[in-house]
Coordinates of N, CA, C and O in Angstrom, one line a residue:
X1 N -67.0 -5.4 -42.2 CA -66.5 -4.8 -41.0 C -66.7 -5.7 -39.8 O -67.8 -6.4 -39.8
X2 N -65.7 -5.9 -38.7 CA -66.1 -6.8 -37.7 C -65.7 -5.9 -36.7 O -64.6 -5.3 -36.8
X3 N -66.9 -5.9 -35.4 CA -66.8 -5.8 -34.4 C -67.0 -6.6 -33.2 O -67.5 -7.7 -33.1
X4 N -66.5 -5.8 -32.0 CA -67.2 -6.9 -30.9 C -66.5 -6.8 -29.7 O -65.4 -6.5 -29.8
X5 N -67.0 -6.9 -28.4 CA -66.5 -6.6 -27.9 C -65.5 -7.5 -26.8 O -66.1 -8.6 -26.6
X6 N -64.3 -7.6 -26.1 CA -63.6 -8.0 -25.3 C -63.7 -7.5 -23.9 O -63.7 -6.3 -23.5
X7 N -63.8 -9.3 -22.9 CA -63.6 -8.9 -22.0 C -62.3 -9.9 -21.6 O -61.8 -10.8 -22.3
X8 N -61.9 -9.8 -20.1 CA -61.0 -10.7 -20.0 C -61.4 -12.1 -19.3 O -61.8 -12.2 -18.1
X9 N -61.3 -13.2 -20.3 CA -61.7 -14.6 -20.4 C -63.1 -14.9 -20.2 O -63.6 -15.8 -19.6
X10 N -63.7 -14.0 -21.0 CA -65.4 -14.1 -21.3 C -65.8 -14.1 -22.8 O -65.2 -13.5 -23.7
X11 N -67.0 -15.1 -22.9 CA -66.9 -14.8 -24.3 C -67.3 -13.5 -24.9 O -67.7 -12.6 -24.2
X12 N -67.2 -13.5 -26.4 CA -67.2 -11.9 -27.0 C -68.4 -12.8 -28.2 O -68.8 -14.0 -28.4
X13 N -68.8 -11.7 -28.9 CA -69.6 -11.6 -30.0 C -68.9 -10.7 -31.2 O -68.6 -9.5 -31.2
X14 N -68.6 -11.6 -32.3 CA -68.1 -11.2 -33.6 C -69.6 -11.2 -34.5 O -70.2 -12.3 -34.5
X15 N -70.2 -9.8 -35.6 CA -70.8 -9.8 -36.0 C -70.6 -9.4 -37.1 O -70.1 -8.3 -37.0
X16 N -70.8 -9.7 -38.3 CA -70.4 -8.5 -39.6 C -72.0 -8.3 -40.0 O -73.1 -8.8 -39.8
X17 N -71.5 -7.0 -40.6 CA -72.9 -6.5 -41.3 C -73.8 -7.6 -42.7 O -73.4 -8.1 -43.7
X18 N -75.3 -7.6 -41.9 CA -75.9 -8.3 -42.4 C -75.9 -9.9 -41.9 O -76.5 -10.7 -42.6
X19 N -75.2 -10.6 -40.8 CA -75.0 -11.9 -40.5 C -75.4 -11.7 -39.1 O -75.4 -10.6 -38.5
X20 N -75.7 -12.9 -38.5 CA -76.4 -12.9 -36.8 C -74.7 -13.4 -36.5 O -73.8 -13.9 -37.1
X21 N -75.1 -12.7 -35.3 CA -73.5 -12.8 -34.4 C -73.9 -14.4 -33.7 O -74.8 -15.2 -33.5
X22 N -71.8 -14.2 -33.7 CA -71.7 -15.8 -33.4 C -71.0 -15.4 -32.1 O -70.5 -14.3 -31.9
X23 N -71.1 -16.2 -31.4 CA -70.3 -16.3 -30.2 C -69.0 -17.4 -30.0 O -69.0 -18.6 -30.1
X24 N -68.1 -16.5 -29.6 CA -67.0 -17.6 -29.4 C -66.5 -17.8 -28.1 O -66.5 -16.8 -27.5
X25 N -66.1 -18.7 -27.6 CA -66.0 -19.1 -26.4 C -64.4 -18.3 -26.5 O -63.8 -18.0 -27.5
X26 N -64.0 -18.0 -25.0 CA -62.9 -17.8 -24.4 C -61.9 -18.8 -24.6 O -62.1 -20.0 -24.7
X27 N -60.4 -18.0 -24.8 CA -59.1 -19.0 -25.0 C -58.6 -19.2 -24.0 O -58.1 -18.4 -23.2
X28 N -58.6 -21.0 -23.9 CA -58.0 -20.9 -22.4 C -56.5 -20.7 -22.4 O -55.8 -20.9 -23.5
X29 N -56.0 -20.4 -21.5 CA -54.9 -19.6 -21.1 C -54.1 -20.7 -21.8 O -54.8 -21.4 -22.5
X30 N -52.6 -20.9 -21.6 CA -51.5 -21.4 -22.6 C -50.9 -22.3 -21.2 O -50.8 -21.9 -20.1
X31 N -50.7 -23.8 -21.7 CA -50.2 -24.9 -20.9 C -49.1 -24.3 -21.7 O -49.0 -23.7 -22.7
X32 N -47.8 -24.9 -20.3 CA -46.2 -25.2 -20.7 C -46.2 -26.5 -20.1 O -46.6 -26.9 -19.0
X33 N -45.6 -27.2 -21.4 CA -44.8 -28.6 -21.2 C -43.6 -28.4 -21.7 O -43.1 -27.9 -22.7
X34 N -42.9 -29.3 -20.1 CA -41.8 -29.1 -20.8 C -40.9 -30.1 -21.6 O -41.1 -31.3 -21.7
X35 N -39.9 -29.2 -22.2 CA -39.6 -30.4 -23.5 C -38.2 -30.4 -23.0 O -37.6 -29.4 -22.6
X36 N -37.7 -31.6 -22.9 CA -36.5 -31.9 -22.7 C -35.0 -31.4 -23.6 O -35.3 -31.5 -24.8
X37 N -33.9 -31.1 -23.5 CA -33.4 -30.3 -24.3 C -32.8 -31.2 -24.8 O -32.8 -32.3 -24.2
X38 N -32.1 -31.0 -26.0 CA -31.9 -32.0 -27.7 C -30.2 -32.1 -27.3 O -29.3 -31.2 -27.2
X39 N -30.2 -33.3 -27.1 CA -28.4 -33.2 -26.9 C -28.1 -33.2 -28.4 O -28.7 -33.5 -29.4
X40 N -26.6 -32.6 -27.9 CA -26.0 -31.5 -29.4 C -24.8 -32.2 -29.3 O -24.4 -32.3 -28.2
X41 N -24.1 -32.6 -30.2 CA -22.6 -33.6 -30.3 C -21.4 -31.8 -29.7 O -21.3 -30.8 -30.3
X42 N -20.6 -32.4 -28.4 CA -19.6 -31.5 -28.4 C -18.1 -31.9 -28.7 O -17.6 -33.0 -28.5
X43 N -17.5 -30.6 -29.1 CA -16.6 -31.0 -29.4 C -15.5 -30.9 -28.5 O -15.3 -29.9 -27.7
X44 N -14.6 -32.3 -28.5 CA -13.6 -32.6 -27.1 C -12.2 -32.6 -27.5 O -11.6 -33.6 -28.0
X45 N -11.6 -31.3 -27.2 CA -10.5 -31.2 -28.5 C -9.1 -32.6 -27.6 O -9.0 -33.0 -26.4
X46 N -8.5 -32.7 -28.3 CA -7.5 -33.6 -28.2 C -6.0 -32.9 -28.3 O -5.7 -31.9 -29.0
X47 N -5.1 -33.8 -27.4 CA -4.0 -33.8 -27.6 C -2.8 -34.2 -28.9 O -2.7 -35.3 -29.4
X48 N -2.2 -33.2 -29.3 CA -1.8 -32.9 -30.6 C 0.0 -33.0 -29.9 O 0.6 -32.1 -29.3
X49 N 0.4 -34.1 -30.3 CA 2.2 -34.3 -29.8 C 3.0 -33.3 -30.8 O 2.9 -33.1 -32.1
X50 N 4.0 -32.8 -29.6 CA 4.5 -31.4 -30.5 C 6.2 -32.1 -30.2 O 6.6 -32.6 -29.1
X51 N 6.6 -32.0 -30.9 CA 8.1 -32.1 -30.6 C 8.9 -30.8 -30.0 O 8.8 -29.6 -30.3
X52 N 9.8 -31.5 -29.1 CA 9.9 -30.6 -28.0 C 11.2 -30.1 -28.3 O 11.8 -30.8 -29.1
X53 N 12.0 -29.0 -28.1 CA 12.5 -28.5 -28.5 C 13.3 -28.0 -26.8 O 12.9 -27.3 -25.9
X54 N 14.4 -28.7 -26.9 CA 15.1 -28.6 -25.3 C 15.6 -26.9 -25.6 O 15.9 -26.1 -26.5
X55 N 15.4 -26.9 -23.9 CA 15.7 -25.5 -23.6 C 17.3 -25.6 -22.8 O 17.5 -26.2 -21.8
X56 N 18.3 -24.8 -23.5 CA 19.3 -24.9 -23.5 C 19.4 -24.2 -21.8 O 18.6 -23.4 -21.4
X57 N 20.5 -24.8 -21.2 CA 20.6 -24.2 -19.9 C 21.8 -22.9 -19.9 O 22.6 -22.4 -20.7
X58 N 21.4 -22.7 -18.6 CA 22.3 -21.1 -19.0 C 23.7 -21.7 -18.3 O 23.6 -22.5 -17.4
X59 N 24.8 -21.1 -18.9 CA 26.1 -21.7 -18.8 C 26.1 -21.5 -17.3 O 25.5 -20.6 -16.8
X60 N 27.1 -22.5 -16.4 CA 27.6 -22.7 -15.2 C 28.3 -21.4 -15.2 O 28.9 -20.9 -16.2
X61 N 28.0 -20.8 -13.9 CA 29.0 -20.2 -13.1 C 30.3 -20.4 -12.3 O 30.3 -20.8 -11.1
X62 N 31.2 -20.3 -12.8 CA 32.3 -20.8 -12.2 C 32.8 -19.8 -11.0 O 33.4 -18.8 -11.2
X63 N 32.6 -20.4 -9.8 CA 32.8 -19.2 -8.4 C 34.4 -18.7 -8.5 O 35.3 -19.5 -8.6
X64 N 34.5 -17.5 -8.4 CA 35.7 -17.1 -8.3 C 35.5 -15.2 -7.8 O 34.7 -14.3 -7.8
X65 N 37.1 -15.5 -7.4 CA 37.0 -14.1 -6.8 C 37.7 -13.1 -7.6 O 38.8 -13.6 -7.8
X66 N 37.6 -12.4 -7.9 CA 38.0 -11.0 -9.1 C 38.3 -9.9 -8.2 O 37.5 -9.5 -7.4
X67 N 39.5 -9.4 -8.3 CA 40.0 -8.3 -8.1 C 40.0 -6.9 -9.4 O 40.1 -6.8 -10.6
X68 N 39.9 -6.0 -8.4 CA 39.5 -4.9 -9.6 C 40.4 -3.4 -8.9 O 40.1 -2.7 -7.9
X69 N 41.7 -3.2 -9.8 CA 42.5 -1.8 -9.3 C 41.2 -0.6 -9.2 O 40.1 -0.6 -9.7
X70 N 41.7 0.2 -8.5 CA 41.2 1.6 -8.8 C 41.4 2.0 -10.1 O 42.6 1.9 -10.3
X71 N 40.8 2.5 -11.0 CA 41.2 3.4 -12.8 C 41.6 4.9 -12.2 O 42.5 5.4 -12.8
X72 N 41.2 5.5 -11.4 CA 40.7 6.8 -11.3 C 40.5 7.5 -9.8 O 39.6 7.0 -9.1
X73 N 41.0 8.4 -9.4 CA 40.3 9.2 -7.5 C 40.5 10.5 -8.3 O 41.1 10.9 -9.3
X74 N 39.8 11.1 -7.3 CA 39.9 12.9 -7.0 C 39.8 13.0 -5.9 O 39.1 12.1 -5.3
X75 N 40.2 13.9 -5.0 CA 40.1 14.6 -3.9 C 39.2 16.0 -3.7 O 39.8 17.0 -4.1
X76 N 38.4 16.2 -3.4 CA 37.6 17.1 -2.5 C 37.9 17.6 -1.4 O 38.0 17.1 -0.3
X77 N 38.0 19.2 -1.9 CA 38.6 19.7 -0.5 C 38.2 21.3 -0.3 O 38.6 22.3 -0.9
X78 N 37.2 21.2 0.7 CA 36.2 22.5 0.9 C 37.3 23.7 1.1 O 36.9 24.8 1.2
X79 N 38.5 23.5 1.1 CA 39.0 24.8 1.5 C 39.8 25.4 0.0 O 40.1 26.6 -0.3
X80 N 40.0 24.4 -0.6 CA 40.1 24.5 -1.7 C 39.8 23.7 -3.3 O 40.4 22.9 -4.0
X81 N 38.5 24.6 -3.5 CA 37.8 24.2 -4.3 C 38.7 24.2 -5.8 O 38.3 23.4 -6.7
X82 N 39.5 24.8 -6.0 CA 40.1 25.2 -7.5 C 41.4 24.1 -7.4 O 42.3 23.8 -8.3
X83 N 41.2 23.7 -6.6 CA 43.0 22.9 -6.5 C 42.9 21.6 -7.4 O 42.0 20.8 -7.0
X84 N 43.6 21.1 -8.6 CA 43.3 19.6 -8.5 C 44.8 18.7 -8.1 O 45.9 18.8 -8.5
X85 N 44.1 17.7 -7.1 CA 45.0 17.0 -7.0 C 45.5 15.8 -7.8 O 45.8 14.8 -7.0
X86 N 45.6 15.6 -8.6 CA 45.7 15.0 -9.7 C 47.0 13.9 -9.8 O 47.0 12.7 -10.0
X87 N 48.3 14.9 -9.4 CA 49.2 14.0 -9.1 C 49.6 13.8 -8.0 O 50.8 13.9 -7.8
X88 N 48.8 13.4 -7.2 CA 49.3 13.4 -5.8 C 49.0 12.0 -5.7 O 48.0 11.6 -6.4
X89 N 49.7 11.2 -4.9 CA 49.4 9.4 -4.7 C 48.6 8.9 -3.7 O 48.2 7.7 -3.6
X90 N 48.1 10.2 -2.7 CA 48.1 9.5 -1.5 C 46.3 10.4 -1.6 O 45.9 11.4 -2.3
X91 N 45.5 9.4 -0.7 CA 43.9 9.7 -0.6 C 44.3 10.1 0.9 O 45.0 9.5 1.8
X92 N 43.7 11.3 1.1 CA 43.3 11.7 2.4 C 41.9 12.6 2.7 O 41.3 13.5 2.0
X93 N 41.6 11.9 4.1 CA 40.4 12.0 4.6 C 40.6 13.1 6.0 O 41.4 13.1 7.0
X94 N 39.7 13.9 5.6 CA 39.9 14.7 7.2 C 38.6 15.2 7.3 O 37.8 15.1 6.4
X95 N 38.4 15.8 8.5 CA 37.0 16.7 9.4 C 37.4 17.3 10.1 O 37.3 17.0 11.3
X96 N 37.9 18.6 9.7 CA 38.3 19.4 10.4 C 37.0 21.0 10.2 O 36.4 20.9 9.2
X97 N 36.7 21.9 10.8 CA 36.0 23.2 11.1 C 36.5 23.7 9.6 O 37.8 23.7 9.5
X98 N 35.8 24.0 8.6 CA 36.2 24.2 7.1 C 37.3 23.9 7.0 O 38.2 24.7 6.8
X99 N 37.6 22.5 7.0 CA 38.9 22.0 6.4 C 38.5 21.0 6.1 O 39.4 20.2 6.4
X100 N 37.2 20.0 5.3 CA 37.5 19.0 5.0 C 37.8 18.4 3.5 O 37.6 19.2 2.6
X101 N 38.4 17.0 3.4 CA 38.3 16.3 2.6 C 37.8 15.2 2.5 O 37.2 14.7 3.5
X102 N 37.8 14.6 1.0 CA 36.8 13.4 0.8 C 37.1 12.8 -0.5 O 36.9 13.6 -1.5
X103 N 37.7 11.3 -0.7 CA 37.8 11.3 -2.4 C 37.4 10.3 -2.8 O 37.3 9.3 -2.1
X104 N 37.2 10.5 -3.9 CA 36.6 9.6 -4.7 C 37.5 8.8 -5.9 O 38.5 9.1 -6.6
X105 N 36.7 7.6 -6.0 CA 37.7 6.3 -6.4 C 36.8 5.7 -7.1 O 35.7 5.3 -6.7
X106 N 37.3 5.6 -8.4 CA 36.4 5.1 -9.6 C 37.2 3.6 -9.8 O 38.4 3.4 -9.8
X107 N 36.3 2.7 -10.0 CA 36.6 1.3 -10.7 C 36.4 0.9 -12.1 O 35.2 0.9 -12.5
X108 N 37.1 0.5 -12.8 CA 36.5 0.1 -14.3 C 35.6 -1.0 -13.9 O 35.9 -1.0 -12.7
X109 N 35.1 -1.8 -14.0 CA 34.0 -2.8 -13.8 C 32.9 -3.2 -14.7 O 31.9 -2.5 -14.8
X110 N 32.9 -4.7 -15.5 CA 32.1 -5.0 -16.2 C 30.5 -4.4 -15.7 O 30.1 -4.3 -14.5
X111 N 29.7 -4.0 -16.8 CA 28.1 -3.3 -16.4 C 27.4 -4.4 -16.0 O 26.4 -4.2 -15.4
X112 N 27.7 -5.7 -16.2 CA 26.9 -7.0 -15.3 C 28.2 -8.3 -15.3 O 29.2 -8.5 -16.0
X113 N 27.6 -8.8 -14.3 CA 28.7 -10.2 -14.4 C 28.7 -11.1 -15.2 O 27.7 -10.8 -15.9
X114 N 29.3 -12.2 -15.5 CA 29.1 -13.0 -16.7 C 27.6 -13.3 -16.6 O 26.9 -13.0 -15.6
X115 N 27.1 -14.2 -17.8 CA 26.0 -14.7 -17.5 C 26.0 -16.1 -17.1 O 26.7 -17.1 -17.4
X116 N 24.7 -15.8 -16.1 CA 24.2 -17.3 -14.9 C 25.0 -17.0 -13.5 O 24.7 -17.4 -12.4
X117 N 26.4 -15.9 -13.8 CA 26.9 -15.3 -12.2 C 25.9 -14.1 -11.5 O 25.3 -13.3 -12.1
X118 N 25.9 -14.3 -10.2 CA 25.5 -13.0 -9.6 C 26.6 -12.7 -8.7 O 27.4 -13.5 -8.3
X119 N 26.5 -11.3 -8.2 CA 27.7 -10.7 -6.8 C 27.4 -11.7 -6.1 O 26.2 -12.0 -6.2
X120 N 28.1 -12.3 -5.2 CA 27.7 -12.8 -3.5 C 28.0 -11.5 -2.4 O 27.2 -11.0 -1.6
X121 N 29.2 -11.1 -2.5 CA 29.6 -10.1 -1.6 C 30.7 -9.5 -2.7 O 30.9 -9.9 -3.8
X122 N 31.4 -8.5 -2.2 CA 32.1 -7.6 -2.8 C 32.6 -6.8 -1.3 O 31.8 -6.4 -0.5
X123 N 33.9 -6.8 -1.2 CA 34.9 -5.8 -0.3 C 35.8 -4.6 -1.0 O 36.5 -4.7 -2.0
X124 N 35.6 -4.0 -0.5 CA 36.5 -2.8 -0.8 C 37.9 -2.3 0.5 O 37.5 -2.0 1.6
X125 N 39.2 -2.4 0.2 CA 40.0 -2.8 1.2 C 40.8 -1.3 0.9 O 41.4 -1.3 -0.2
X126 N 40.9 -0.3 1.6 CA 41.9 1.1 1.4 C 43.1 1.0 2.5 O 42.4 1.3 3.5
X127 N 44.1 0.9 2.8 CA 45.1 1.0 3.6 C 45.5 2.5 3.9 O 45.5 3.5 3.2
X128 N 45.8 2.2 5.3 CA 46.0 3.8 5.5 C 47.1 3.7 5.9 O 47.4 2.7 6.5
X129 N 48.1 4.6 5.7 CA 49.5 4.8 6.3 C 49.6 5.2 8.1 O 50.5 5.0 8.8
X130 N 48.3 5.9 8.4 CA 48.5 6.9 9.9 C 47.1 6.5 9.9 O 46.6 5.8 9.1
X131 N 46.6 7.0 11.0 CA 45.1 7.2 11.7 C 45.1 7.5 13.1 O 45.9 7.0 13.9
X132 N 44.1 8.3 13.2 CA 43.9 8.9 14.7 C 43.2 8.0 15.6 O 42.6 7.0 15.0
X133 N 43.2 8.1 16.7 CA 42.7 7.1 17.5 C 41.5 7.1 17.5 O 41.3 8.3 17.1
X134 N 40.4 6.7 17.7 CA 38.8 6.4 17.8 C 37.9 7.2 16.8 O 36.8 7.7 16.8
X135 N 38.8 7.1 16.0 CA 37.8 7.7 14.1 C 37.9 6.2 13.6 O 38.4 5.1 13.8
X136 N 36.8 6.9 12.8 CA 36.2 6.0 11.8 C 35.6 6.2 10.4 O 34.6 6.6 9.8
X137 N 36.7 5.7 10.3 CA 35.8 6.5 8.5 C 35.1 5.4 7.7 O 35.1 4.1 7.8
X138 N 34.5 6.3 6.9 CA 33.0 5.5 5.9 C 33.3 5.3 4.6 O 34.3 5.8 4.0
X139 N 32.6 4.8 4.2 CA 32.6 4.3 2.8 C 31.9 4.2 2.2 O 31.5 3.1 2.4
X140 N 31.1 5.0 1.1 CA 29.9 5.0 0.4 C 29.8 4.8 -1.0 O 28.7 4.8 -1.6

């Protein structure tokens, strides 16, 4: 059996049964030295030649101006909702106290332009046979 007692950084007495206690000196506290760190081989990755693989360009746009008929109008006309004008040739516009009209004009038209074209502008040109003096009508 060993006992004995501890204090902090004093010596102690270790005795076992039947032997004269010994005395051991105190541990002196713990030096750091320091140690320089172990160079380690890194690794430096390199350039690996790839064959390049041209990137085709997107076809030229050739500028031009495209005309596009009407496919298609209807007329809208609050006073008479059941009417269709269907074969009638002529688009008319009015604003009258429950009397108006309003029609609409459908285009067949590619869903995007060729590719590598974008729109620049786009006009829409309606001819009127008559018009009232200081109106103006819209276009949406």
């Amino acid at each position: 059996m060993v006992c004995g007692t501890v204090s902090s950084l004093s010596p102690f007495t270790i005795a076992q049964s039947g032997d004269a206690p010994t005395s051991v000196p105190p541990t002196p506290p713990p030096t750091f030295t320091p140690v320089p760190p172990t160079p380690t081989p890194t690794h430096t990755p390199t350039a690996t030649a790839v064959p390049s693989t041209p990137t085709p360009a997107p076809p030229a746009c050739t500028a031009s101006t495209v005309t596009y008929n009407a496919s298609a109008d209807a007329r809208l006309d609050q006073g008479s909702r059941s009417n269709n004008y269907a074969s009638d040739s002529i688009l008319k516009v009015q604003a009258k106290s429950s009397s108006n009209f309003r029609d609409l004009v459908r285009f067949d038209m590619p869903v995007s332009p060729p590719e590598g074209c974008v729109v620049q502008t786009a006009t829409l040109r309606l001819y009127a046979a008559s018009h009232t003096s200081n109106r103006t009508l819209q276009a949406f």
